Amino acid sequence: MAALMDLSCWGGDWGLPSVHPESLIVLAYAKFSGAKLSIQPVDWTWRTLTETVPALHCEGSTVTEPAQILNLLRKQQYNADYNLSAKQGADTMAYMAMLEEKLRPALLHTFWVDTKNYTSVTKPWFSSRCPFPLNFFVPGWQASTALSLILLTKGESPLNSIADVEAKIYNEAKECLNLLSFRLGSSLFFFGNTPASLDAFVFGYIAPLLKATLPNGQLQQHLKQLTNLCQFCDTILKTYFDVSTQGKAMGSANGDHLLLGRHVFYSSLHLLPGGLPVRQDAVDTNLQKLTQLVNKESNLIEKMDDNLRNSPQHRPCGGPSKQSSSLSEKNSTPA
Amino acid sequence: MSLAAEAFVSQMAAAEPWPDNAALYQPLKDDQILLSDCASSLAVQAYLRMCNLPVQVCCRANAEHMSPSGKVPFIHVGNQVVSELGPIVQFTKAKVRGHVSGWGFSSSDLQLCPEGSAVSPQGHSLSEGLDDVQRAEMKAYMELVNNMLLTAELYIQWCDDATAAQITRPRYSSPYSWPLNHILAYQKQWEVRRKMRAIGWAGKSLEQVYEDVGQCCQALSQRLGTQQYFFNKQPTELDALVFGHLFTILTTQLTSDELGEKIKSYSNLLSFCRRIEQNYFQEQERTFGPLPGRQSLL
């Protein structure tokens, strides 16, 4: 029963134990069910290319999809669903299907297909975690896989372009987030006070979206307005992953101190508002609007600064613009 | 269709009442239609009957190519053409019922509504009485059916070599002559297999697919419990969708009976199918036409 199990997954950043949604699902479920996994991040190894992540190695066999991994963990008596009724189990299956059909295409689009996000967030992160020469083509290959999945499942005819499908998938994703928010209501987890596999799935999909800093994040903005979902993520992070503001990796890491040090180093370099715990307890709608207005103003001020700097009369000076950018980031934290 | 065009269409749709000559197009019933298409078509027909919206079923060999999204069935109402259950549900919600007598409600047969069926005036959706949490559940279960049952049907039809060679390809290409029939059949098979690869179903074996269907049926059976319909006493689009798929699987013969056996092991699903068939298809058969079922694909 206490067989040694290794989990290969992508490493963590932005205050999360892993930035890969599927890996995060498995990690969360392991925490909920009390399974002891030894985590082997595939970062900086050739397994980024050769291995389908996440993968659980147990007694010689390897299981790859999150649903299959959860099944295996349940068979090993690590079951977070044992106190769910039959109807709740059925609801779990239904909601998982909804997440995969409605939310996952938009998530893939946000991280891998949208040009701004991909070039400024996803690709640098994944390239920096792959050894040479994989950093040149592993992110690109994952991006094309994501694009083909979106087009094949959501595109109406085989040769549709991504632009036609974009609006549709984002609408569906926003509706899905709203429905999840309705279902969660004001309770701590989806089925009472203890988390189950559905909570792991929702957390795995939502947490990277919530915590990453995306330049083009309309879905992220929508998610941030659903305060109960944000609180749900933070509760899980605080309770099960013991995350400090420096984005420390999960507690059951198996001696990868060097990697841990690198994570802390990288995440402390960025002024990431997503790394700070988001206090959503008493956010007034007016305060939100006010904050948005302030953000817009500071963006305008930044643009004016840029114009001033680019004009031939003034020499470039980096001081005031850097201060204003850090100010605007701090302002966007409570939003 | 882009979102702006969709909004415009639904605005136009709301302005006109439901006409008498609305038509639903699907592939040829006896020779051509496949399991998955028949299931989708039956789901739409069941939904329209639950809404008391009359529609004429027309069988055309090129229905798939006429459809705006490439999927059957689609309905032709007035000036608009709408395909697939989801958009059709939204379309009917936007419609405003015209004059009652213009539809023929005066027929004495139709005034007697069977117990438990939803007599909904047109322009109202079947899921109006649900609160937010219930609506979330309904959407989630519809996605479950689409994700599991429909994908399993497609897999069994096109990715299982025996079924594809014996049943699916001959049926799909039956209206066409050589060499077009081979080309179209293999093209469609290639498309479906590509999609299966993308969503990760290509590596599954047939037994795993049957097991997934079994789990899906178990979930549906547990959700239905002892109730008449999935949400209290009123049927919703979820009931129509589940009925469409389950009834088609039960009444269609494939190379093996395992799918049907999986469903038959849940008695409440069987009685659910029978109930909807009796309430919505048998009593109004004289007006609306016979039920497209009881076909054997051999």
XYZ file of C-alpha atoms in Angstrom:
633
model
C 0.000 0.000 0.000
C 2.779 2.396 0.779
C 4.501 1.793 -2.539
C 6.977 4.393 -3.583
C 5.501 6.576 -6.279
C 7.342 9.087 -8.412
C 5.595 11.891 -10.142
C 7.145 13.685 -13.074
C 5.758 17.137 -13.509
C 6.690 20.631 -14.519
C 8.164 22.851 -11.880
C 6.536 25.725 -10.069
C 6.458 29.469 -10.272
C 4.163 32.416 -9.602
C 3.402 31.071 -6.157
C 2.272 27.672 -7.353
C 3.880 24.277 -6.959
C 3.552 23.737 -10.675
C 2.514 25.951 -13.565
C 1.242 23.100 -15.686
C -2.490 22.600 -15.062
C -2.493 18.820 -15.355
C 0.506 18.465 -13.047
C -1.160 20.791 -10.576
C -4.279 18.636 -10.542
C -2.281 15.572 -9.566
C -0.273 17.442 -6.939
C -3.413 18.879 -5.373
C -5.142 15.511 -5.287
C -2.105 13.910 -3.698
C -2.202 16.514 -0.958
C -5.938 16.077 -0.427
C -5.745 12.314 -0.181
C -2.537 12.202 1.799
C -0.550 10.287 -0.787
C 3.193 10.558 -0.505
C 4.675 11.265 -3.881
C 8.259 11.994 -4.634
C 8.226 14.835 -7.107
C 10.643 14.745 -9.996
C 10.373 17.985 -11.902
C 11.223 17.514 -15.538
C 12.685 21.005 -15.749
C 16.149 21.213 -17.204
C 16.164 17.576 -18.201
C 15.668 15.832 -21.510
C 12.473 14.392 -20.131
C 10.732 17.591 -21.230
C 10.815 16.071 -24.684
C 10.610 12.387 -24.045
C 8.013 12.231 -21.353
C 4.307 12.998 -21.319
C 3.817 15.129 -18.289
C 2.425 14.495 -15.702
C 3.394 10.863 -15.312
C 3.177 8.689 -12.255
C 5.683 5.866 -11.962
C 4.594 3.190 -9.573
C 6.105 -0.280 -9.258
C 7.353 -0.320 -12.790
C 4.236 0.923 -14.528
C 3.620 4.432 -15.774
C 0.301 6.209 -15.934
C -0.092 9.505 -17.678
C -3.445 11.339 -17.859
C -4.631 13.111 -14.678
C -7.859 11.081 -14.611
C -5.933 7.815 -14.920
C -3.443 8.893 -12.262
C -6.281 9.712 -9.888
C -7.790 6.300 -10.570
C -4.504 4.648 -9.721
C -4.186 6.627 -6.511
C -7.697 5.601 -5.545
C -6.816 1.972 -6.121
C -3.855 2.461 -3.823
C -6.333 3.503 -1.127
C -5.594 7.201 -1.421
C -9.145 8.282 -1.940
C -10.329 11.821 -1.366
C -13.840 10.973 -2.569
C -14.854 8.305 -0.086
C -17.368 10.469 1.722
C -19.144 11.640 -1.393
C -22.626 10.357 -2.097
C -23.426 8.628 -5.387
C -25.086 11.738 -6.753
C -22.069 13.854 -5.817
C -19.822 11.389 -7.587
C -21.996 11.739 -10.682
C -21.838 15.522 -10.365
C -18.042 15.290 -10.208
C -17.939 13.491 -13.534
C -20.288 16.011 -15.095
C -18.349 19.035 -13.888
C -15.059 17.524 -14.977
C -16.491 17.040 -18.459
C -17.684 20.638 -18.470
C -14.250 21.896 -17.416
C -12.591 19.977 -20.185
C -15.045 21.020 -22.887
C -15.549 24.642 -21.993
C -12.679 25.923 -19.920
C -9.671 24.048 -21.211
C -9.746 25.369 -24.823
C -9.782 28.948 -23.578
C -7.002 28.247 -21.092
C -4.890 26.704 -23.811
C -5.601 29.703 -25.998
C -4.700 32.189 -23.253
C -1.360 30.593 -22.522
C -0.255 29.040 -25.788
C -2.016 30.618 -28.736
C -2.519 34.257 -27.832
C 0.581 35.928 -29.238
C 1.304 38.453 -26.496
C 0.886 35.998 -23.667
C 2.821 33.307 -25.429
C 5.806 35.446 -26.334
C 6.061 37.278 -23.046
C 5.077 34.667 -20.470
C 4.704 31.079 -21.596
C 7.511 30.680 -24.075
C 10.220 32.317 -21.925
C 9.166 30.297 -18.927
C 9.190 26.963 -20.702
C 12.285 27.727 -22.730
C 14.169 28.638 -19.605
C 13.196 25.305 -18.096
C 14.360 23.194 -21.020
C 17.955 22.214 -21.648
C 19.688 23.286 -24.809
C 18.728 22.618 -27.609
C 15.217 21.628 -26.561
C 14.385 25.165 -25.569
C 14.072 26.008 -29.227
C 11.340 23.632 -30.121
C 9.557 22.139 -27.100
C 7.446 25.260 -26.426
C 6.671 25.637 -30.115
C 5.594 22.045 -30.384
C 3.312 22.369 -27.369
C 1.838 25.540 -28.826
C 0.998 23.873 -32.119
C -0.565 20.923 -30.270
C -2.729 23.357 -28.345
C -3.761 25.188 -31.488
C -4.732 22.028 -33.309
C -6.757 20.817 -30.338
C -8.712 24.048 -30.240
C -9.352 24.090 -33.968
C -10.345 20.448 -34.183
C -12.741 20.476 -31.289
C -14.175 23.945 -31.532
C -13.672 25.027 -35.104
C -16.867 24.656 -37.065
C -15.369 23.492 -40.297
C -11.949 21.924 -40.699
C -10.171 24.928 -42.099
C -11.507 27.673 -39.877
C -9.055 30.207 -38.581
C -8.446 30.757 -34.918
C -9.940 34.233 -34.933
C -13.447 32.942 -35.605
C -13.266 30.508 -32.770
C -11.687 32.869 -30.242
C -14.797 34.765 -29.285
C -16.808 31.586 -28.953
C -14.354 29.792 -26.694
C -13.829 32.795 -24.441
C -17.570 33.212 -24.034
C -17.966 29.578 -23.159
C -15.093 29.778 -20.700
C -16.551 32.812 -18.959
C -19.901 31.056 -18.720
C -18.174 27.987 -17.313
C -16.407 30.091 -14.672
C -19.712 31.719 -13.748
C -21.364 28.331 -13.409
C -18.535 27.085 -11.211
C -18.904 30.152 -9.071
C -22.635 29.552 -8.692
C -22.026 25.967 -7.757
C -19.347 26.819 -5.211
C -21.468 29.504 -3.614
C -20.106 30.479 -0.254
C -18.833 27.098 0.880
C -15.209 26.266 1.322
C -14.994 23.429 -1.184
C -17.358 22.042 -3.761
C -18.665 19.235 -1.585
C -18.681 20.444 1.972
C -15.647 21.115 4.089
C -13.188 18.613 2.721
C -11.741 18.794 -0.773
C -12.352 16.052 -3.294
C -11.167 15.273 -6.801
C -13.390 17.932 -8.369
C -11.683 20.539 -6.192
C -8.326 19.270 -7.444
C -9.427 19.629 -11.061
C -10.886 23.093 -10.623
C -7.823 24.224 -8.690
C -5.473 22.807 -11.306
C -7.153 24.690 -14.131
C -7.860 27.946 -12.345
C -4.731 28.538 -10.280
C -2.287 29.177 -13.169
C -4.829 31.487 -14.755
C -5.193 33.376 -11.507
C -1.569 33.661 -10.582
C 0.242 34.243 -13.837
C 0.925 37.774 -14.987
C -0.605 37.937 -18.411
C -0.405 41.008 -20.630
C -3.552 39.975 -22.462
C -5.723 38.478 -19.805
C -9.433 39.013 -20.426
C -10.231 35.620 -18.950
C -8.039 36.418 -15.977
C -9.912 39.676 -15.401
C -13.170 37.799 -15.501
C -11.876 35.226 -13.040
C -10.673 37.882 -10.631
C -14.185 39.247 -10.414
C -15.418 35.889 -9.160
C -14.181 36.338 -5.639
C -15.287 32.992 -4.295
C -13.184 31.143 -6.861
C -10.137 33.277 -6.021
C -10.655 32.603 -2.340
C -11.007 28.904 -3.102
C -7.579 28.870 -4.794
C -5.935 30.803 -2.011
C -7.426 28.577 0.658
C -6.009 25.497 -1.007
C -2.622 27.096 -1.492
C -2.440 28.221 2.096
C -3.751 25.042 3.649
C -2.180 22.353 1.515
C 0.816 23.876 -0.124
C 2.030 26.242 2.529
C 3.025 28.845 -0.004
C 4.913 31.909 1.171
C 5.117 35.094 -0.831
C 8.414 34.082 -2.453
C 6.709 31.273 -4.330
C 8.451 28.445 -2.465
C 7.896 25.013 -4.009
C 5.836 22.258 -2.340
C 6.964 20.595 0.847
C 7.346 17.059 -0.423
C 10.031 17.877 -2.957
C 12.662 15.225 -2.866
C 15.959 16.919 -2.233
C 15.979 19.129 -5.288
C 17.484 21.925 -3.310
C 19.242 23.396 -6.269
C 15.983 23.614 -8.194
C 14.259 25.064 -5.149
C 16.918 27.715 -4.886
C 16.501 28.551 -8.546
C 12.732 28.859 -8.152
C 13.104 31.230 -5.240
C 15.713 33.204 -7.136
C 13.663 33.549 -10.292
C 10.400 34.371 -8.603
C 11.930 36.962 -6.334
C 13.380 38.734 -9.353
C 9.951 39.574 -10.697
C 7.632 42.008 -9.017
C 4.722 39.660 -9.434
C 1.477 40.872 -7.970
C 0.113 37.409 -8.481
C 2.654 36.058 -5.995
C 1.124 37.991 -3.107
C -1.919 36.469 -1.475
C -4.956 38.205 -2.867
C -7.178 39.548 -0.113
C -10.637 39.542 -1.588
C -12.555 39.596 1.650
C -14.029 43.051 1.591
C -13.700 44.354 -1.928
C -16.239 46.996 -2.712
C -17.417 47.240 -6.313
C -16.786 50.947 -6.242
C -13.301 50.365 -4.960
C -12.698 48.000 -7.854
C -13.878 50.559 -10.334
C -11.785 53.228 -8.657
C -8.745 50.994 -8.787
C -9.322 50.326 -12.462
C -9.574 54.036 -13.135
C -6.341 54.631 -11.247
C -4.688 51.894 -13.277
C -5.848 53.448 -16.504
C -4.546 56.814 -15.404
C -1.183 55.424 -14.469
C -1.019 53.658 -17.831
C -1.694 56.972 -19.508
C 1.003 58.604 -17.416
C 3.393 55.865 -18.469
C 2.569 56.492 -22.102
C 3.142 60.179 -21.649
C 6.446 59.411 -20.025
C 7.377 57.226 -22.971
C 6.479 59.968 -25.387
C 8.541 62.432 -23.421
C 11.464 60.087 -23.351
C 11.285 59.449 -27.053
C 11.056 63.086 -27.982
C 14.363 64.541 -29.173
C 14.559 67.284 -26.498
C 14.815 64.985 -23.530
C 17.463 62.463 -22.759
C 16.198 58.972 -21.709
C 16.041 58.658 -17.934
C 14.912 55.360 -16.471
C 14.160 56.452 -12.893
C 10.673 58.008 -12.977
C 9.210 55.468 -15.423
C 10.410 52.495 -13.353
C 8.917 54.012 -10.227
C 5.590 54.594 -11.922
C 5.502 51.025 -13.283
C 6.133 49.546 -9.857
C 3.451 51.849 -8.431
C 0.942 50.690 -11.026
C 1.748 47.061 -10.258
C 1.200 47.611 -6.559
C -2.062 49.344 -7.361
C -3.280 46.388 -9.364
C -2.704 43.948 -6.492
C -5.978 44.477 -4.601
C -8.006 44.433 -7.834
C -20.937 32.567 -37.098
C -19.424 35.514 -35.282
C -21.012 36.746 -32.104
C -22.361 39.927 -33.641
C -24.048 37.964 -36.405
C -25.513 35.578 -33.860
C -26.929 38.417 -31.805
C -28.421 39.941 -34.924
C -29.994 36.654 -35.954
C -31.555 36.120 -32.562
C -32.964 39.628 -32.671
C -34.567 38.845 -36.009
C -35.734 35.507 -34.706
C -37.451 37.103 -31.774
C -39.536 39.225 -34.067
C -41.349 36.389 -35.839
C -43.523 33.613 -34.509
C -42.710 29.984 -35.121
C -43.921 29.159 -38.633
C -45.837 26.060 -39.621
C -43.343 24.935 -42.202
C -40.266 24.630 -39.994
C -38.123 21.783 -41.223
C -35.437 19.644 -39.652
C -32.877 18.166 -42.009
C -30.971 14.977 -41.373
C -29.318 12.338 -43.536
C -31.387 9.560 -45.096
C -33.094 7.584 -42.411
C -32.847 4.050 -43.660
C -29.591 3.868 -45.523
C -27.292 6.664 -44.640
C -27.710 8.016 -41.158
C -25.159 6.930 -38.589
C -25.526 6.289 -34.881
C -24.125 9.618 -33.709
C -26.105 11.692 -36.219
C -29.301 9.829 -35.435
C -28.773 10.428 -31.729
C -28.253 14.155 -32.218
C -31.236 14.399 -34.521
C -33.504 12.528 -32.136
C -32.388 14.771 -29.279
C -33.390 17.872 -31.243
C -36.710 16.350 -32.241
C -37.442 15.401 -28.641
C -36.580 18.908 -27.493
C -38.841 20.540 -30.075
C -41.688 18.224 -29.144
C -41.202 19.061 -25.496
C -41.505 22.720 -26.451
C -44.624 21.996 -28.543
C -42.962 23.389 -31.637
C -44.008 21.584 -34.800
C -41.277 20.602 -37.191
C -41.192 18.510 -40.327
C -38.379 15.971 -40.587
C -36.778 16.013 -44.044
C -34.191 13.491 -45.051
C -31.555 14.620 -47.490
C -28.411 12.866 -48.583
C -26.362 16.040 -48.390
C -27.732 17.308 -45.082
C -24.276 17.397 -43.546
C -22.958 19.637 -46.284
C -25.971 21.946 -46.161
C -25.551 22.551 -42.473
C -23.874 25.857 -41.517
C -21.560 24.182 -39.036
C -21.058 20.897 -40.834
C -23.007 18.941 -38.228
C -26.485 17.501 -38.393
C -29.255 18.047 -37.618
C -30.151 21.555 -38.535
C -33.481 23.331 -38.620
C -34.750 25.718 -41.220
C -37.156 28.162 -39.627
C -38.392 31.118 -41.619
C -35.221 32.802 -42.806
C -32.814 31.212 -40.401
C -30.829 28.018 -40.431
C -29.567 26.804 -37.074
C -27.648 23.609 -36.413
C -26.883 21.531 -33.324
C -28.834 21.296 -30.100
C -27.092 24.090 -28.184
C -27.730 26.871 -30.713
C -31.239 25.523 -31.411
C -32.097 25.775 -27.707
C -30.944 29.383 -27.657
C -32.825 30.090 -30.861
C -36.119 28.772 -29.535
C -35.707 30.770 -26.347
C -35.565 33.928 -28.412
C -38.661 33.094 -30.395
C -41.916 34.728 -29.436
C -45.064 32.731 -29.792
C -47.477 34.061 -32.336
C -51.253 33.655 -32.230
C -52.264 30.392 -30.579
C -54.909 29.454 -33.085
C -52.514 29.929 -35.973
C -50.728 26.789 -34.891
C -53.658 24.414 -34.647
C -53.884 24.073 -30.905
C -57.603 23.658 -31.389
C -57.134 20.015 -32.275
C -58.729 18.051 -29.491
C -55.965 15.471 -29.404
C -53.363 17.982 -28.522
C -55.321 19.635 -25.737
C -55.011 16.519 -23.657
C -51.501 16.749 -22.499
C -50.062 13.638 -20.955
C -49.181 13.687 -17.295
C -45.781 14.989 -16.531
C -45.079 16.610 -19.857
C -44.198 20.241 -19.974
C -46.829 22.329 -21.670
C -44.728 25.275 -22.408
C -46.025 28.210 -24.353
C -43.603 29.046 -27.096
C -40.879 31.548 -26.444
C -40.308 30.116 -22.978
C -37.408 27.877 -22.350
C -37.788 24.556 -20.634
C -35.090 25.403 -18.132
C -36.702 28.622 -16.929
C -37.743 27.234 -13.588
C -34.235 26.207 -12.621
C -32.130 28.246 -10.271
C -28.489 29.041 -10.974
C -27.008 25.987 -9.307
C -29.420 23.676 -11.108
C -28.718 25.341 -14.412
C -24.992 24.857 -13.796
C -25.643 21.187 -13.119
C -27.759 20.849 -16.237
C -25.072 22.375 -18.429
C -22.442 20.198 -16.799
C -24.435 17.028 -17.460
C -25.050 18.047 -21.057
C -21.308 18.441 -21.477
C -20.828 15.026 -19.893
C -23.127 13.453 -22.457
C -21.436 15.291 -25.302
C -17.968 14.560 -24.036
C -18.459 10.897 -23.203
C -21.411 9.439 -25.066
C -21.065 11.301 -28.318
C -17.296 10.851 -28.468
C -17.688 7.154 -27.660
C -20.238 6.795 -30.453
C -17.902 8.498 -32.890
C -15.027 6.317 -31.745
C -16.960 3.106 -32.139
C -18.211 4.103 -35.556
C -15.022 5.378 -37.092
C -12.008 4.247 -35.090
C -12.981 0.620 -34.609
C -11.888 -1.016 -37.828
C -14.503 -3.769 -37.875
C -17.432 -1.425 -37.399
C -16.019 1.149 -39.778
C -15.537 -1.353 -42.570
C -18.770 -3.288 -42.161
C -21.230 -0.613 -41.181
C -20.084 2.959 -41.093
C -18.298 3.459 -44.377
C -20.865 1.624 -46.495
C -23.726 3.501 -44.857
C -22.071 6.919 -45.002
C -21.284 6.644 -48.666
C -24.430 4.814 -49.820
C -26.000 7.725 -51.772
C -22.908 8.283 -53.878
C -21.439 6.387 -56.792
C -17.927 5.115 -57.245
C -15.307 6.582 -56.726
C -16.899 9.400 -54.758
C -18.195 7.051 -52.102
C -14.718 5.802 -51.224
C -13.234 9.273 -51.205
C -15.903 10.797 -48.970
C -15.946 7.894 -46.554
C -12.195 7.842 -46.086
C -12.059 11.626 -45.823
C -14.610 11.606 -43.038
C -12.824 8.785 -41.293
C -9.538 10.656 -41.476
C -11.156 13.752 -39.998
C -12.734 11.888 -37.112
C -9.546 9.991 -36.336
C -7.604 13.241 -36.350
C -9.989 14.688 -33.823
C -9.728 11.594 -31.651
C -5.946 11.881 -31.701
C -6.131 15.516 -30.645
C -8.344 14.849 -27.651
C -6.388 11.799 -26.590
C -8.903 9.090 -27.398
C -6.814 7.501 -30.124
C -4.847 5.462 -27.632
C -7.937 3.996 -26.015
C -9.006 0.439 -26.641
C -12.587 -0.546 -27.329
C -12.945 -2.019 -23.854
C -11.855 1.246 -22.286
C -14.419 3.111 -24.368
C -17.147 0.711 -23.268
C -16.070 1.224 -19.679
C -16.252 4.987 -20.091
C -19.757 4.674 -21.487
C -20.657 2.491 -18.527
C -19.367 5.098 -16.110
C -21.269 7.821 -17.911
C -24.482 5.797 -17.725
C -23.863 5.143 -14.059
C -23.470 8.858 -13.429
C -26.671 9.620 -15.346
C -28.536 6.873 -13.547
C -27.406 8.126 -10.166
C -28.381 11.648 -11.035
C -31.809 10.569 -12.289
C -32.459 8.388 -9.263
C -36.166 7.721 -8.905
C -37.308 11.004 -10.409
C -39.347 11.223 -13.550
C -37.030 13.651 -15.261
C -33.634 14.974 -14.350
C -34.961 18.143 -12.777
C -38.185 17.612 -10.868
C -41.278 16.993 -12.928
C -40.378 19.122 -15.921
C -38.252 17.862 -18.752
C -35.424 20.071 -19.881
C -32.980 20.024 -22.777
C -30.853 17.617 -20.773
C -33.684 15.090 -20.831
C -34.017 15.509 -24.583
C -30.293 15.018 -25.119
C -30.037 11.957 -22.890
C -33.129 10.449 -24.476
C -31.759 11.000 -27.975
C -28.529 9.205 -27.253
C -29.830 6.376 -25.101
C -32.797 5.560 -27.319
C -30.653 5.475 -30.422
C -28.094 3.212 -28.800
C -30.807 0.878 -27.580
C -32.528 0.589 -30.924
C -29.510 0.377 -33.190
C -27.659 -2.772 -34.003
C -23.911 -2.627 -34.303
C -21.321 -5.345 -34.531
C -21.625 -5.986 -30.820
C -24.391 -5.389 -28.318
C -22.203 -4.230 -25.512
C -23.275 -0.594 -25.573
C -26.919 -1.517 -25.356
C -26.215 -3.965 -22.548
C -24.480 -1.255 -20.550
C -27.577 0.902 -20.690
C -29.985 -1.956 -20.044
C -28.290 -2.662 -16.749
C -29.760 0.595 -15.406
C -33.492 0.151 -15.134
C -34.294 3.755 -14.330
C -32.673 4.874 -17.573
C -34.766 2.346 -19.484
C -38.001 3.528 -17.911
C -36.921 7.132 -18.522
C -36.556 6.436 -22.251
C -39.858 4.609 -22.371
C -41.604 7.433 -20.551
C -40.401 10.112 -22.939
C -41.191 7.966 -25.931
C -44.730 7.421 -24.706
C -45.332 11.014 -23.688
C -43.897 12.795 -26.643
C -43.684 10.486 -29.587
C -46.565 8.074 -29.549
C -49.568 10.234 -28.766
C -48.646 12.878 -31.260
C -47.533 10.461 -33.928
C -50.508 11.173 -36.085
C -49.679 14.847 -36.298
C -45.933 14.853 -36.230
C -44.999 11.677 -38.008
C -43.520 8.373 -36.877
C -40.596 7.982 -34.556
C -37.309 7.521 -36.369
C -36.220 4.525 -34.434
C -36.284 0.759 -34.562
C -33.685 0.650 -37.230
C -31.194 -2.124 -37.499
C -27.842 -1.359 -38.982
C -26.653 -4.558 -40.552
